[in-house]
Amino acid sequence: MNPNAEFDIIVYGASGYTGRLVAEYLAQRYGVGGEIKWAMAGRSAAKLAQVRDEIGAPPETPLVVADADDPAELDAMVRRAKAIITTVGPYQLYGNGLVAACARIGTDCLDLTGEPNWMRAVIDAHSETARASGARIVHSCGFDSIPFELGVWFCEETAKAKLGGYVPRVKGRLRAMRGGLSGGTAASGAATMAAIQKDPAVGMLLMNPFALTPGFQGADQPDGNTVHRDEDLGADVGPFMMAMINTKNVHRANALLGHRWGEAFQYDEMSIVVPGAPTEFTGMGPGGPKPGEGPSKEERDAGFYDILFVGIAEDGRKVRVAVKGDRDPGYGSTSKMLAEAAICLVKDCASVPGGVWTPGAAMQGKLVDRLQANAGLTFTVEG
């Protein structure tokens, strides 16, 4: 990372819906100019100052002006930080200049992307540059896909401890969730659909569970799109809207870890079908939120999620672990996860080399510990 930087972290996009939640969390938990040296960044100094005051951050909170379309401003910002948190999406439209600058200069970059087509483009374009500079580019540091990727990691570590080795099969099962959608998330989905219409190869990439493991195509994966009875759970399961993103990150994590869980590793992700249980996002479809809009504080505080992971050994023995979060997944919990992932990377993971990473593969148990201590997540063994 950028060792002589002025700031540990710059939150880029701090005047947007999710960025201001990240800044608010940092201000409330860590203050300004203390253990974590951080700044707010965006296109408008006036808007940043307004948001700073609205979230109750101290007046001395540093503000940095940078426009995603201005390479000189991006470079100047990137050189001032050990890590950039960016919430400026859709990343396939607005993220290229920043990630290129971070990879070239040697500054870490963490995002919230759930855009696999863009993630693969970053892997192809910037992996070598980031390895050379020492920059750690870490995608999907929110509900996409930390609870799922780290849930699989925790399940595998539990299997190693209880069963004597890693297991070749893990099931991810959403038991319950309540949360809302923001305008930024909706815009990212729209950008991906537009990319598919422009280039059908993008659609093929989205269907491939190994799209983020260039040069490696693993075993056939279980069908996660058909409602069926899961006998390991004694319940019906159905498709889960985020599986297309999370499964790719899990397989990339396995590859980054040297195929620790086996080259034939299988993972699928589905929702348990429980009548009356909240298991989806609100605010989807026509008439949904516009960019800058999202769930209210009351809605964020009332949200939660509960995910079960079942690890299955070749001889049929099983382990069960759970990951739970105490806020709505996409924003209340995501803003805490993103902030803590950046702090973990900068403060606890200096030995992690440069490259394009998943958060779980890069930070592993150090991030689990930090999320449990600070971000309202729990990782528990159920059997």
PDB file of C-alpha atoms in Angstrom, residues 113 115-127 139 205 208 210-217 248 252 356:
ATOM      1  CA  THR A 113     -19.455  -3.761  -6.687  1.00  0.00           C
ATOM      2  CA  GLU A 115     -21.033  -6.113 -11.315  1.00  0.00           C
ATOM      3  CA  PRO A 116     -19.164  -9.301 -12.345  1.00  0.00           C
ATOM      4  CA  ASN A 117     -18.573  -8.071 -15.897  1.00  0.00           C
ATOM      5  CA  TRP A 118     -16.684  -5.061 -14.548  1.00  0.00           C
ATOM      6  CA  MET A 119     -14.843  -7.144 -11.960  1.00  0.00           C
ATOM      7  CA  ARG A 120     -13.560  -9.469 -14.670  1.00  0.00           C
ATOM      8  CA  ALA A 121     -12.450  -6.466 -16.740  1.00  0.00           C
ATOM      9  CA  VAL A 122     -10.503  -5.144 -13.732  1.00  0.00           C
ATOM     10  CA  ILE A 123      -8.878  -8.542 -13.147  1.00  0.00           C
ATOM     11  CA  ASP A 124      -7.783  -8.734 -16.777  1.00  0.00           C
ATOM     12  CA  ALA A 125      -6.599  -5.121 -17.037  1.00  0.00           C
ATOM     13  CA  HIS A 126      -5.009  -4.381 -13.666  1.00  0.00           C
ATOM     14  CA  SER A 127      -3.859  -7.566 -11.905  1.00  0.00           C
ATOM     15  CA  HIS A 139     -14.095  -5.940  -4.801  1.00  0.00           C
ATOM     16  CA  LEU A 205     -20.002 -14.351 -18.438  1.00  0.00           C
ATOM     17  CA  ASN A 208     -20.481 -18.803 -15.646  1.00  0.00           C
ATOM     18  CA  PHE A 210     -15.991 -19.350 -12.794  1.00  0.00           C
ATOM     19  CA  ALA A 211     -16.129 -16.007 -14.620  1.00  0.00           C
ATOM     20  CA  LEU A 212     -13.736 -14.482 -12.068  1.00  0.00           C
ATOM     21  CA  THR A 213     -11.121 -17.267 -12.207  1.00  0.00           C
ATOM     22  CA  PRO A 214      -9.370 -16.634 -15.544  1.00  0.00           C
ATOM     23  CA  GLY A 215      -7.760 -19.797 -16.874  1.00  0.00           C
ATOM     24  CA  PHE A 216      -9.627 -22.103 -14.474  1.00  0.00           C
ATOM     25  CA  GLN A 217     -12.951 -23.823 -15.064  1.00  0.00           C
ATOM     26  CA  LYS A 248     -18.401 -16.157  -8.425  1.00  0.00           C
ATOM     27  CA  ARG A 252     -12.465 -16.720  -6.908  1.00  0.00           C
ATOM     28  CA  VAL A 356      -7.102  -8.057  -7.302  1.00  0.00           C
TER      29      VAL A 356
END
